[in-house]
Amino acid sequence: MKLLKFLIGLCLGALLILVPLSQFQASPLAPLQDLAVQLDGRKKPLDTVARETVQQIHGRATYHAANGEKLDALQTYLAMLFNDRDWNEEPFVLLNYRPLKTEAGLDPEQKYFAFSELMRSRLGGTVARAHQKEAADQDLSRDEREALSLENRLTLLINTVSSRSLPLVPHPDDAKGAWVGIDAAETLYEPETATPITESYQTLRQRYRNQPEAVAPAAETLREQLVALSPGVYPAQNQLERETRFYRLHPFAKAWQLYALAFIAMLAVLLFNLGDIYWGAIGLFVAGLAIHGYGFWERMQIAGRPPVTNMYESVIWVSFGVAAIALSFELIHRAKYYLLAAAPLSVVCLLLADSLPAVLDPSIRPLVPVLRDNFWLAVHVPTITLSYASFALAFGLGHILLGHTLFAPNSTRIASLSKWNYGVLQVGVLLLATGIILGGIWAHFSWGRFWGWDPKETWALIALMCYVVPLHGRLMGWLGSFGLAVTSVVSFNAVLMAWYGVNFVLGTGLHSYGFSTGGSEAIVGSLVLLDLGLVVLAALKHQGKLPRSKSTSEELETTMAASDVPVQQS
């Protein structure tokens, strides 16, 4: 019976993955979206170029134009490429960092600005200062880093609007040779070969602006001509379609939706004693983990490397690790609480990755030289980030323990939760220690030294000590269940600093390939303070300094205790 319930949950998850069915239907612009472009060190479909360009400039993949149109990424990109409107006046460029907007004399409440508006502002001084400090090899302030990011967005907009240099024309015989734009086709091919390409591109441009319904045939003609130029160099059609299909499926968004449903189902199991749907909740969670894993596999195949080289990939991987570790422990202990702790964390990570492309850049780019040793990349980085996943799971369990302290302080379940939490912390410490050692070995080969007190290294060590010391204190009897719960919550701030703070706040050190802009220290800091306030509140309750609401705590304890009846083994 439990297998049937599990399969029902799994099948329900599979059905949700298939919705909407339109994601599997060919797009009217398929011949255009599957045009190959050599850009950023790899060959990719025009659909991917469009998505990455629009997300980098606008911060999201859809655009609500000034005339009220809602355009997807490809439509927006083609509107820029074929210049069908005044892009000087379209409020398209993202600028979300308030101090920089204030310094430039812009409206701090406004999020999107027109190119002309930004060029009239006082941003030039900040950009010039940033370039001077870069030339002098000095560390940049947050304002200066944000100004350079904005400059990159403006440069990308300039280079995209009416561009005829998009490298669509393949090299005649060298698979690694440089591609050129339509206007430069005659530098690689004889005029009688290049001229039809130029004419087909001009026809496509005119039809997009005047006859949108005739775009697909013109695009198909151009694609066939480009493939015929160099069949041995041009990427295989199934390879281009694979990447387009991956982005259309949007597996990571489907994963968080399934995790959320599994969380709701498991919460119902605990709060309303609905043990019959326990295995259905597990099935939904497994479906989420499966589509999450599929997304990782597809991204690895597209990139040709493990997808753990920037903050976006790190966040996606950590959310996968949280779910996988929680499921492993859940299948061992049948505790219910592992999934309850893991699902919200995975949902939050995937939502952030999905909704903040300007901050967590999802683009697939070539590796910097220090990361090109794929053996060390495949062992060091995943190990470190899996430790973050373990500590995140302990962070979630710690909050459940603090909740029991506040609302059910006499529950017999606290001892079990503490034991389960202790096991997760042990796994995290083992993974982090191993990852630090592997990183030192990699650093020896890459930089000629095992340890150099780089900010990333230092904060990884601080995070390790923040967990090792309390775990030893637990062995010595210095910490009880409540102390371990506090450790799980408070010590995670050291992980947050090693993971987020070094990249977004400090922005210095040898691990510069992981640095990003756009993170909001104010929001993150406020959430940390709010969380620490919860810890203080629980501590006061634990010490008996807050009044006890008998009816609330006893009612919750009775309801949750009823849900602890072992799952039927029918």
Short mmCIF file of N, CA and C in Angstrom, two decimals, residues 108 242 284 303 320 379 401 463 566:
data_model
loop_
_atom_site.label_atom_id
_atom_site.label_comp_id
_atom_site.label_asym_id
_atom_site.label_seq_id
_atom_site.Cartn_x
_atom_site.Cartn_y
_atom_site.Cartn_z
N PRO A 108 15.35 57.17 -6.50
CA PRO A 108 15.73 55.94 -5.81
C PRO A 108 14.65 54.88 -5.80
N ARG A 242 18.53 20.82 -27.94
CA ARG A 242 18.61 20.35 -26.55
C ARG A 242 18.70 21.52 -25.59
N LEU A 284 6.00 13.14 -4.12
CA LEU A 284 6.12 14.49 -4.67
C LEU A 284 7.53 15.04 -4.50
N ALA A 303 27.18 22.58 -20.77
CA ALA A 303 28.40 23.32 -20.41
C ALA A 303 29.66 22.48 -20.59
N PHE A 320 19.84 21.52 -4.24
CA PHE A 320 19.76 20.10 -4.57
C PHE A 320 20.35 19.25 -3.45
N VAL A 379 35.64 17.81 -7.44
CA VAL A 379 35.68 17.26 -6.08
C VAL A 379 35.68 18.34 -5.01
N LEU A 401 13.36 22.99 16.17
CA LEU A 401 13.64 22.81 17.60
C LEU A 401 13.32 24.07 18.39
N ALA A 463 33.89 29.07 9.60
CA ALA A 463 32.64 28.31 9.61
C ALA A 463 32.86 26.93 10.19
N PRO A 566 3.91 5.45 13.96
CA PRO A 566 4.70 4.91 12.85
C PRO A 566 3.86 4.70 11.61
#
